[in-house]
XYZ file of C-alpha atoms in Angstrom:
704
model
C 52.959 59.288 61.177
C 50.975 59.875 63.812
C 47.155 59.093 64.686
C 44.474 60.962 65.478
C 42.617 59.341 68.331
C 39.206 60.393 68.527
C 36.286 59.697 66.206
C 35.856 62.352 62.958
C 33.175 63.530 64.078
C 32.019 61.401 66.036
C 30.712 58.911 63.134
C 32.341 55.293 61.130
C 35.572 55.257 63.808
C 37.964 56.029 60.949
C 41.065 57.802 61.740
C 42.757 60.395 59.948
C 46.707 61.163 59.587
C 46.719 64.722 61.862
C 48.398 66.096 58.590
C 45.186 64.973 56.212
C 42.915 66.731 59.020
C 44.567 69.327 59.184
C 44.529 69.764 55.625
C 40.633 68.845 55.564
C 40.326 72.140 58.076
C 42.230 74.818 55.429
C 40.337 73.199 53.040
C 36.575 73.915 54.670
C 38.355 77.168 55.593
C 38.708 77.936 52.019
C 35.227 76.947 50.838
C 33.299 79.201 53.749
C 35.237 82.083 51.986
C 34.077 81.612 48.798
C 37.157 81.076 47.309
C 36.529 78.272 44.558
C 39.754 78.110 42.517
C 41.857 78.071 44.733
C 39.783 75.143 46.535
C 39.337 73.219 43.605
C 43.355 73.778 42.646
C 44.036 72.754 46.251
C 41.600 69.633 46.124
C 42.737 68.060 43.116
C 46.297 68.623 44.006
C 45.518 66.746 47.633
C 43.419 63.996 45.935
C 41.068 65.127 48.530
C 36.795 63.946 47.471
C 33.917 65.699 48.466
C 32.890 63.314 50.738
C 35.920 63.438 52.798
C 35.022 67.308 52.993
C 31.656 67.039 54.066
C 32.655 65.293 56.969
C 34.288 67.837 58.500
C 32.587 70.504 61.125
C 32.973 74.066 61.685
C 34.330 72.520 65.424
C 37.033 70.428 63.650
C 37.752 73.299 62.036
C 38.320 75.885 64.993
C 39.738 72.960 67.066
C 42.701 72.943 64.935
C 42.641 76.544 64.690
C 42.742 77.209 68.399
C 45.949 74.355 68.834
C 48.093 75.853 66.144
C 47.348 78.974 67.952
C 48.345 78.047 70.959
C 51.538 76.183 69.416
C 52.854 79.428 68.027
C 52.200 81.125 71.599
C 54.093 78.758 73.121
C 56.664 78.673 70.955
C 56.827 82.239 70.832
C 57.476 82.348 74.501
C 59.572 79.427 74.814
C 61.951 81.696 72.145
C 62.114 85.388 73.308
C 61.057 85.508 77.086
C 62.832 83.630 79.316
C 62.114 82.710 82.531
C 63.160 84.820 85.929
C 65.871 82.724 86.203
C 67.702 83.035 82.789
C 66.566 86.678 82.862
C 69.316 86.585 86.392
C 71.340 84.335 85.301
C 71.790 87.002 81.381
C 72.162 90.033 83.629
C 74.734 88.423 85.886
C 76.937 87.981 83.543
C 76.212 91.316 81.073
C 77.611 92.462 84.606
C 80.388 90.193 84.667
C 81.941 91.248 81.350
C 81.683 94.874 81.936
C 82.374 94.844 85.367
C 86.157 92.425 83.560
C 86.906 95.314 81.010
C 86.415 98.202 83.279
C 89.431 96.015 85.618
C 91.329 96.155 82.864
C 90.922 99.802 82.628
C 92.350 100.002 86.242
C 95.182 97.214 86.157
C 95.773 97.624 89.985
C 93.948 95.691 92.161
C 95.239 98.556 95.144
C 93.733 101.485 92.670
C 94.529 105.247 94.614
C 94.072 108.043 92.180
C 95.591 110.100 94.550
C 98.803 107.657 93.544
C 98.178 108.717 89.931
C 97.119 112.485 90.468
C 100.494 113.046 92.193
C 102.388 110.692 89.738
C 101.390 113.190 87.351
C 101.823 116.333 88.370
C 105.202 114.993 89.349
C 105.424 114.190 85.557
C 104.550 117.984 85.101
C 106.694 119.468 86.880
C 109.726 118.222 84.904
C 107.658 119.049 82.340
C 107.996 122.793 83.406
C 111.663 122.537 84.445
C 113.247 121.472 81.181
C 115.188 123.150 79.240
C 113.894 125.912 76.675
C 114.446 123.390 74.056
C 113.172 120.214 74.918
C 110.273 121.435 76.513
C 107.635 121.915 73.455
C 107.880 118.303 72.433
C 108.173 116.585 76.699
C 104.707 118.652 77.157
C 103.061 116.241 74.390
C 103.697 113.743 76.529
C 101.007 114.926 79.178
C 97.742 115.045 77.234
C 97.472 111.330 76.284
C 99.075 110.418 80.092
C 96.089 113.083 81.494
C 93.250 111.406 79.360
C 94.296 107.733 80.516
C 94.633 108.669 84.218
C 90.660 110.227 83.681
C 89.746 107.120 82.143
C 90.952 104.865 85.269
C 89.511 106.997 87.775
C 86.194 106.922 86.335
C 86.508 102.926 86.035
C 87.005 102.701 89.947
C 83.667 104.541 90.063
C 84.803 107.958 91.414
C 83.248 110.747 88.376
C 83.533 113.122 91.080
C 87.122 112.833 91.181
C 87.896 112.028 87.542
C 86.147 115.428 86.877
C 88.713 117.737 89.337
C 91.209 116.268 87.961
C 90.501 116.484 84.499
C 89.487 120.789 84.999
C 91.931 120.520 87.151
C 94.919 120.056 84.980
C 93.541 121.641 81.089
C 94.892 124.485 81.772
C 98.716 122.493 80.795
C 97.679 121.514 77.569
C 97.097 122.856 74.440
C 94.089 124.830 73.195
C 92.758 122.362 70.557
C 92.880 119.702 73.015
C 89.882 121.295 75.077
C 87.076 119.983 72.239
C 88.499 116.119 73.231
C 88.621 116.683 76.987
C 85.167 118.564 76.932
C 83.554 114.982 75.361
C 85.390 112.772 77.930
C 83.515 115.247 80.705
C 80.398 114.493 79.597
C 80.666 110.088 80.481
C 78.769 109.990 83.700
C 78.849 106.195 84.263
C 82.300 103.768 83.900
C 80.237 101.131 81.905
C 79.901 104.552 78.832
C 83.679 104.126 78.980
C 83.428 100.926 76.890
C 81.221 102.313 73.947
C 83.814 104.891 73.740
C 84.934 105.782 70.140
C 88.153 107.088 71.610
C 87.997 105.252 74.097
C 88.386 102.445 72.653
C 90.952 103.321 69.973
C 93.039 104.789 72.403
C 93.114 101.272 73.875
C 93.393 99.715 70.012
C 95.996 101.669 69.124
C 98.957 103.584 70.617
C 99.123 107.433 70.530
C 102.067 108.030 68.526
C 104.422 111.301 70.001
C 107.184 111.837 67.171
C 109.905 113.387 69.569
C 114.356 113.147 68.970
C 116.656 110.723 70.514
C 117.817 113.791 73.401
C 114.675 114.362 74.033
C 113.436 110.669 74.774
C 115.935 109.546 76.382
C 115.453 112.593 79.453
C 111.575 111.382 79.430
C 112.739 107.405 80.016
C 115.568 108.726 82.634
C 113.046 111.432 84.497
C 110.584 108.111 84.610
C 113.847 105.271 86.180
C 115.711 107.891 88.431
C 112.002 108.970 90.227
C 110.227 105.444 90.000
C 106.982 106.437 88.842
C 105.734 103.069 87.611
C 102.253 104.640 87.156
C 103.432 106.671 83.878
C 106.166 103.964 83.083
C 102.748 101.464 83.008
C 101.585 103.586 80.893
C 103.707 104.646 78.740
C 104.590 100.622 77.596
C 100.415 100.367 76.931
C 99.034 103.470 74.969
C 102.179 105.304 73.686
C 104.635 105.194 71.184
C 107.824 106.825 70.545
C 108.492 107.181 66.698
C 111.589 108.584 67.772
C 114.615 110.333 65.137
C 118.390 111.554 65.016
C 119.105 114.734 65.097
C 117.819 118.925 67.007
C 114.499 119.079 69.177
C 111.669 120.272 67.176
C 110.208 123.762 68.754
C 106.647 125.025 69.342
C 105.640 125.419 65.567
C 106.973 122.306 64.196
C 105.463 120.794 66.700
C 102.095 121.868 66.812
C 102.542 121.798 63.319
C 101.317 118.011 63.288
C 99.701 117.800 66.479
C 95.590 117.463 66.712
C 95.018 114.075 65.892
C 92.775 112.123 68.665
C 95.905 109.702 68.380
C 98.870 111.192 67.828
C 100.813 111.975 64.793
C 101.612 109.576 62.544
C 104.090 106.737 62.522
C 106.537 106.977 59.961
C 106.230 103.556 58.360
C 102.442 104.861 57.356
C 103.908 106.861 55.166
C 106.791 104.076 53.111
C 104.732 102.704 50.635
C 105.494 104.206 46.916
C 102.079 106.707 45.435
C 101.655 107.012 42.130
C 100.316 110.657 41.878
C 101.507 111.104 38.275
C 98.904 111.592 35.536
C 97.991 109.173 33.481
C 99.129 109.623 29.764
C 95.977 111.075 27.695
C 94.837 109.907 24.505
C 96.017 110.663 21.052
C 93.383 113.358 19.540
C 95.394 113.442 16.379
C 94.530 109.695 15.513
C 91.304 110.429 16.291
C 90.332 113.649 14.279
C 92.920 113.023 10.584
C 90.675 111.103 8.307
C 92.296 107.888 7.107
C 95.110 108.125 3.749
C 93.780 107.856 0.546
C 95.042 105.533 -0.995
C 98.196 106.851 -2.385
C 99.033 106.741 -6.645
C 101.934 107.558 -8.290
C 103.434 110.566 -9.332
C 104.879 109.948 -12.363
C 102.241 109.076 -13.891
C 103.282 109.162 -17.542
C 99.615 110.257 -18.982
C 99.702 113.354 -16.809
C 103.088 114.767 -16.148
C 102.379 118.327 -15.329
C 99.766 117.192 -12.638
C 100.109 118.675 -9.241
C 100.651 116.653 -6.595
C 98.743 116.438 -3.579
C 98.505 118.591 -0.355
C 98.841 116.262 3.338
C 96.727 117.897 5.253
C 98.425 119.331 8.177
C 98.935 118.143 11.198
C 96.929 120.432 14.086
C 99.442 122.242 16.592
C 97.902 121.474 19.662
C 96.859 118.032 19.317
C 100.503 116.997 17.852
C 102.363 117.574 21.436
C 102.936 113.876 22.906
C 102.815 114.290 26.568
C 105.730 113.217 28.648
C 105.984 110.288 30.188
C 105.786 110.455 34.004
C 107.642 108.304 35.950
C 105.436 109.052 38.857
C 102.577 108.178 36.677
C 101.148 104.344 37.864
C 100.649 102.483 34.510
C 97.460 102.401 32.747
C 96.750 99.053 33.302
C 96.935 99.417 37.022
C 93.214 99.835 37.704
C 91.005 98.486 34.999
C 89.814 102.051 33.431
C 86.287 102.229 31.008
C 87.259 102.573 27.296
C 86.706 105.455 25.877
C 83.877 105.430 23.170
C 83.988 108.076 20.512
C 81.058 110.740 22.124
C 83.590 110.488 25.318
C 86.945 111.448 23.199
C 85.096 114.425 21.171
C 84.620 115.578 24.430
C 88.105 115.854 25.500
C 88.505 116.714 22.444
C 86.148 119.874 22.257
C 87.929 119.867 25.987
C 91.345 120.261 24.889
C 90.437 123.282 22.429
C 88.665 125.288 24.905
C 91.392 124.668 27.445
C 93.362 126.261 24.980
C 92.215 129.470 25.451
C 92.644 129.723 29.120
C 93.838 132.751 30.460
C 97.551 131.830 32.139
C 97.238 133.151 36.254
C 99.490 134.543 37.914
C 99.932 137.513 41.049
C 99.464 140.558 38.077
C 96.754 138.655 36.317
C 94.073 137.520 38.743
C 90.827 135.460 37.906
C 87.942 136.685 37.359
C 85.020 135.852 40.213
C 81.158 135.376 39.670
C 79.206 134.680 42.135
C 75.757 133.403 41.848
C 73.819 133.433 44.825
C 70.851 131.299 46.250
C 67.242 133.574 47.187
C 64.535 132.904 49.333
C 65.815 129.350 49.839
C 63.591 128.188 52.380
C 64.615 124.530 52.485
C 68.051 125.194 52.858
C 70.306 124.406 49.955
C 72.922 121.635 51.625
C 75.751 121.636 48.748
C 75.934 122.877 45.167
C 78.101 121.740 42.431
C 79.190 122.759 38.943
C 79.442 120.875 35.685
C 82.648 120.383 34.702
C 81.809 121.947 31.197
C 80.147 124.891 33.270
C 77.700 124.257 31.614
C 74.658 123.162 34.899
C 74.629 124.283 38.206
C 72.922 120.965 41.001
C 72.033 121.973 44.065
C 71.397 119.535 47.175
C 68.574 121.204 49.774
C 66.995 120.173 52.911
C 63.871 119.112 52.153
C 65.511 115.678 49.921
C 65.390 117.459 46.550
C 67.679 117.925 43.460
C 66.892 120.546 41.562
C 69.729 121.720 38.495
C 70.221 124.967 36.558
C 70.821 125.817 32.512
C 73.975 127.874 33.311
C 73.541 128.982 29.656
C 70.950 129.830 27.480
C 71.188 125.856 26.207
C 67.577 124.138 28.168
C 67.852 121.584 29.868
C 65.952 119.009 27.143
C 64.429 115.189 27.906
C 64.970 112.148 25.494
C 62.864 111.873 22.751
C 59.988 108.715 22.889
C 60.308 105.400 21.519
C 59.402 105.285 18.322
C 60.600 109.289 17.372
C 64.256 107.585 18.453
C 63.348 104.488 16.416
C 63.628 106.717 13.253
C 66.885 108.244 13.774
C 69.279 107.643 12.296
C 72.445 106.113 14.149
C 75.380 107.206 12.210
C 74.797 110.691 11.915
C 77.465 112.862 13.484
C 74.514 114.575 15.352
C 73.117 112.063 16.783
C 73.169 113.272 20.575
C 71.478 116.490 19.905
C 68.872 114.405 17.588
C 67.746 112.135 20.470
C 66.541 115.049 22.630
C 63.179 116.185 22.098
C 63.734 120.547 22.010
C 59.807 120.579 22.657
C 60.913 119.809 26.182
C 63.384 122.096 27.232
C 63.652 123.725 30.615
C 65.949 126.167 32.199
C 65.753 124.452 35.366
C 65.375 120.682 37.042
C 63.797 118.710 40.221
C 64.929 115.647 40.795
C 62.793 113.977 43.652
C 63.489 110.388 45.234
C 65.634 110.481 48.838
C 63.776 111.191 51.707
C 66.685 113.004 53.994
C 68.279 116.216 53.582
C 70.398 115.839 50.405
C 74.435 116.390 50.792
C 76.116 115.801 48.405
C 75.470 115.913 44.125
C 78.587 115.116 41.662
C 78.110 114.857 37.669
C 79.739 112.964 35.614
C 82.837 113.490 33.484
C 80.570 113.084 30.227
C 77.995 115.550 31.931
C 75.361 112.315 31.082
C 75.077 110.879 34.835
C 74.395 112.371 38.342
C 75.147 111.118 41.940
C 73.108 112.071 45.519
C 73.507 111.408 48.772
C 71.952 112.082 51.856
C 70.755 111.423 55.081
C 68.271 108.192 53.984
C 72.243 106.489 54.045
C 71.741 105.892 50.113
C 73.570 106.859 47.352
C 71.035 107.805 43.289
C 72.221 107.982 40.090
C 69.660 109.476 38.136
C 70.309 110.213 34.283
C 70.258 113.963 32.851
C 68.358 112.878 29.668
C 65.614 111.307 30.978
C 65.859 113.098 34.368
C 64.935 110.135 36.468
C 67.048 108.088 38.856
C 68.356 104.684 37.535
C 69.880 103.069 41.063
C 70.008 103.059 44.561
C 72.964 102.285 45.685
C 72.619 100.923 49.305
C 75.798 100.155 51.504
C 76.196 102.610 54.282
C 74.621 102.432 57.442
C 74.238 105.745 58.547
C 73.807 109.259 56.459
C 76.468 109.257 54.087
C 78.199 112.860 53.271
C 80.028 112.975 51.005
C 79.865 111.691 46.562
C 82.780 112.185 44.289
C 83.119 110.619 40.219
C 86.014 109.566 39.351
C 88.264 111.939 36.834
C 87.732 109.120 34.077
C 84.568 107.935 35.024
C 82.916 104.946 36.150
C 84.007 104.864 39.634
C 82.555 106.619 42.516
C 83.600 107.639 45.593
C 81.324 107.824 48.945
C 81.960 108.684 52.724
C 79.739 108.532 55.810
C 79.053 108.283 59.471
C 79.675 104.808 60.152
C 83.625 106.201 59.557
C 84.317 104.506 56.213
C 84.898 105.604 52.984
C 83.196 102.760 50.075
C 84.732 103.080 46.204
C 81.689 102.241 43.996
C 80.692 101.407 40.328
C 77.999 102.363 38.808
C 77.190 99.495 36.641
C 77.110 97.183 40.279
C 74.920 98.106 43.480
C 78.078 95.961 45.369
C 81.111 97.959 46.489
C 83.951 97.164 45.468
C 86.573 98.483 47.911
C 85.237 98.913 51.983
C 88.751 101.662 53.481
C 88.384 101.430 57.247
C 90.869 103.335 59.074
C 89.135 106.672 60.633
C 88.128 106.423 64.243
C 85.783 109.090 63.513
C 82.709 109.540 60.839
C 84.810 110.377 57.102
C 83.149 113.825 56.157
C 84.576 114.739 52.666
C 86.189 112.644 50.133
C 87.888 113.344 46.739
C 89.519 111.785 43.728
C 93.004 111.624 42.733
C 93.495 113.051 39.398
C 94.470 109.100 37.699
C 91.716 107.902 39.348
C 94.134 104.801 40.788
C 93.945 106.650 44.863
C 91.285 108.716 47.027
C 91.580 111.414 49.824
C 89.223 111.335 52.598
C 88.558 113.537 55.782
C 87.227 113.287 58.651
C 86.754 114.252 61.991
C 88.953 112.766 63.594
C 91.171 115.305 62.396
C 93.276 113.691 59.627
C 93.805 112.713 56.404
C 94.169 109.795 54.960
C 95.016 108.764 51.276
C 93.666 105.367 50.347
C 94.879 102.552 47.244
C 92.027 101.891 45.047
C 93.697 99.094 43.896
C 94.666 96.882 47.018
C 92.041 98.903 49.462
C 94.684 99.740 52.320
C 95.600 103.580 53.335
C 98.979 104.760 51.761
C 99.274 108.487 53.543
C 98.232 109.234 56.929
C 98.422 112.998 57.443
C 97.836 114.835 61.202
C 98.679 118.884 61.527
C 94.771 119.549 61.124
C 92.516 120.670 65.610
C 89.776 120.464 64.373
C 87.216 117.974 61.621
C 88.380 118.328 57.994
C 85.913 119.669 55.585
C 87.235 119.833 52.373
C 89.901 118.407 50.234
C 90.892 119.048 46.426
C 93.760 117.300 44.448
C 96.871 119.891 42.899
C 96.692 119.545 38.506
C 100.081 118.136 38.369
C 98.908 115.222 41.246
C 101.582 115.596 43.714
C 100.746 118.264 46.378
C 96.522 117.730 48.375
C 95.312 120.646 50.107
C 92.290 120.070 52.797
C 90.619 122.850 54.827
C 88.972 122.121 58.614
C 86.662 123.617 60.839
C 89.728 125.291 62.879
C 89.883 127.105 59.744
C 93.207 126.493 58.370
C 94.149 124.858 54.991
C 97.090 122.703 54.874
C 99.183 121.085 51.619
C 100.790 117.954 51.963
C 103.006 116.222 49.195
C 102.043 113.032 48.635
C 105.461 111.344 47.978
C 106.510 111.247 50.641
C 103.309 112.401 53.407
C 105.150 115.758 54.790
C 103.399 119.172 55.661
C 103.968 121.890 52.800
C 102.841 124.846 54.771
C 100.185 126.193 56.803
C 97.822 129.001 54.953
C 96.504 130.895 57.269
C 93.660 134.088 57.166
C 89.793 132.638 57.101
C 87.667 133.256 60.305
C 85.311 130.080 60.134
C 84.857 126.696 58.886
C 86.756 125.947 55.218
C 84.035 124.640 53.253
C 85.384 124.566 49.796
C 89.067 124.279 47.953
C 89.757 124.529 44.027
C 92.324 124.356 42.243
C 92.631 126.680 38.939
C 93.126 124.724 35.875
C 97.087 125.668 34.591
C 97.318 124.525 38.834
C 99.322 127.752 39.851
C 96.172 129.476 41.688
C 94.069 127.987 45.175
C 91.275 129.109 45.021
C 89.681 128.289 49.320
C 86.102 130.059 50.584
C 84.207 129.515 53.606
C 81.284 130.622 56.050
C 83.316 133.574 56.925
C 82.521 134.748 54.043
C 85.051 135.175 51.634
C 87.054 133.965 49.467
C 90.719 133.748 48.965
C 93.324 133.069 46.316
C 96.987 131.879 46.931
C 99.261 131.779 44.789
C 100.210 128.131 44.402
C 102.773 128.155 42.194
C 105.138 130.362 44.591
C 104.341 127.705 47.613
C 105.620 124.809 45.294
C 109.070 126.562 44.719
C 109.936 127.679 48.362
C 109.097 124.292 48.845
C 111.003 122.279 46.208
C 113.835 125.262 46.543
C 114.262 124.907 50.567
C 113.387 120.697 51.267
C 112.513 119.950 54.532
C 112.390 116.954 55.834
C 109.302 114.498 56.804
C 110.881 115.183 60.979
C 110.792 119.270 60.344
C 108.650 121.469 59.666
C 109.587 124.040 57.933
C 109.000 127.189 61.000
C 108.465 130.305 57.941
C 104.502 130.682 58.117
C 103.815 134.335 56.994
C 100.154 134.558 55.667
C 100.944 137.051 53.014
C 103.489 135.824 51.753
C 101.460 133.634 49.320
C 98.174 135.365 49.899
C 97.183 137.359 46.712
C 93.691 138.699 47.021
C 90.929 138.658 49.236
C 87.063 138.952 48.234
C 84.659 139.045 50.214
C 80.411 138.633 49.429
C 78.357 141.087 50.586
C 76.303 138.736 53.559
C 76.634 135.193 51.546
C 78.331 131.579 52.874
C 80.063 130.132 49.876
C 79.011 126.933 49.170
C 81.416 125.886 46.273
C 84.218 127.229 43.764
C 84.806 125.622 40.710
C 87.200 126.958 37.700
C 86.310 126.951 33.837
C 89.161 125.628 31.787
C 89.615 128.850 30.861
C 90.201 129.678 34.048
C 87.252 131.661 35.323
C 86.544 131.245 38.820
C 82.720 130.449 39.380
C 81.034 130.647 43.200
C 77.391 129.529 44.957
C 76.474 130.619 48.018
C 73.551 130.955 49.467
C 72.063 134.701 51.184
C 72.087 135.217 54.541
C 69.434 137.407 55.409
């Protein structure tokens, strides 16, 4: 233990331990500020007498405080402020690393931009002079090779030369690649290549091109005959050819699945089995049938003429047993919450209401009701209607969530604790009696987010609501107390979408951080993090059997994820812009996706193939939904138009003319499947919803 050299206060020459002296100075400071209880407690614990404390002067206190501050500054300076030599050394290391990484792009000590441009020019001429049957497939190699040459020229520091190269040859490419090229032209320094998402993605994953074996042989022969080592090097490092036997695809078939930042999906990406069937529903007959009375003997000698008791009739609606689907997952594949009696009653009510459903067809179109949000100065960012069609929730740009009742019944709050204790818990109408009639309102507001609310989602039981926001949080709201009960934090950037599982308990979110996350309502940590998209994930949707999640991204791809394993089991390419909306068919086999490119694409989840593309909208498709019987697909967008499509005919034509994964149906007449178009006056559509009786409900925002 170190000892103090100087005498304390110049007095009796007693030397105190350094720690003891600091403690006495601290006590002196506490006494100065009249913190008596703290002083007494500290003196008692440290066994310090009042005599020892009186020997400490004010100068000693200042000396100890000064030494502590000086030591802290010295440590802070030593820790955070490097010397000029150190700073220069770190900068040199960073520069060396950047130069080393950029050298990988060039990968040629004697780099000549003119040589690369000449090689691309010869490749372009070869594609143009090819036979028409092979030309469309061969032209697909131009974009990735053009981009890689641009990266090499820019990495060598020739920014103007790189820009001229793109401007000169971009006219050879299809229009859907122009947006990506425009973003690449914004790169002004070679170092920015190392931070660009597209550049990094193309370095890590090869650009996939699906090509017939004949086309691929022609391409390889051209490279070998012309001795194009430059092109051959790019092809070996950055391109992957997924070849197939058979005739080369035509222009429509090539364009149908092109457009993604990394080309088309590999066949192995869609090889895993997907259990797209629906789970077996609960047996409602056992729920509604009363317990049988104890049997009495019929041959009672004392009452021979007594009539026999009739057995209660079974409800024909409930006696129908759902057939086991061979494509359905096992009921215990993922843990699902056990249904409470109240949940079963809700399902029973939904089933009875569905029995009155209107069968839709081309001759029997659904009626549509349009809710227009007026005077929304805060800006409506999203809208959602509950499954029973009784409530509408809207998110606003001012970070608020507002809920309206769509029926004469008002939104009520839970009674206070004293009133709840007096209720009979066994009564059949306990769920109604626990609500306070005096608190009924037509609308309720929920405040808590600190940024615009991008999505709301009702729980299947209609007693909870999810919302996600720019503030990177997800909030769970109780619709009984009208307050936030949980805040989920995990995403580090704005959360674009959130959806409840059809069976409740689970929900999924997606964000600008390029991930989607699977959550459970009783855990504040994500159960799964789905990683694989190259850009932000814009929309998400649960499969009807709750075992899978679909995501749509700004990288122009749609993925299907397995909730049990967390793996991507389907990768679907074909959109030419960010994917903005998703919807599963009622049978679970098909997925519809809408995009910024104005198109709607139908996918077959059994093999990941593209079924057809529906063309009619002239702006972003913001919402897609299927009718409850799965026969009609409704879509709406920012072009103020609602379109109804004959999905029953789509599936019939697809199954009768089944196509292989390598080939896409080239018949694409939109009028074949379009049933009707409904324009709104001047209100872009925000959300669509089919009621249990197949009434179509739309929500829009009036634009003056």
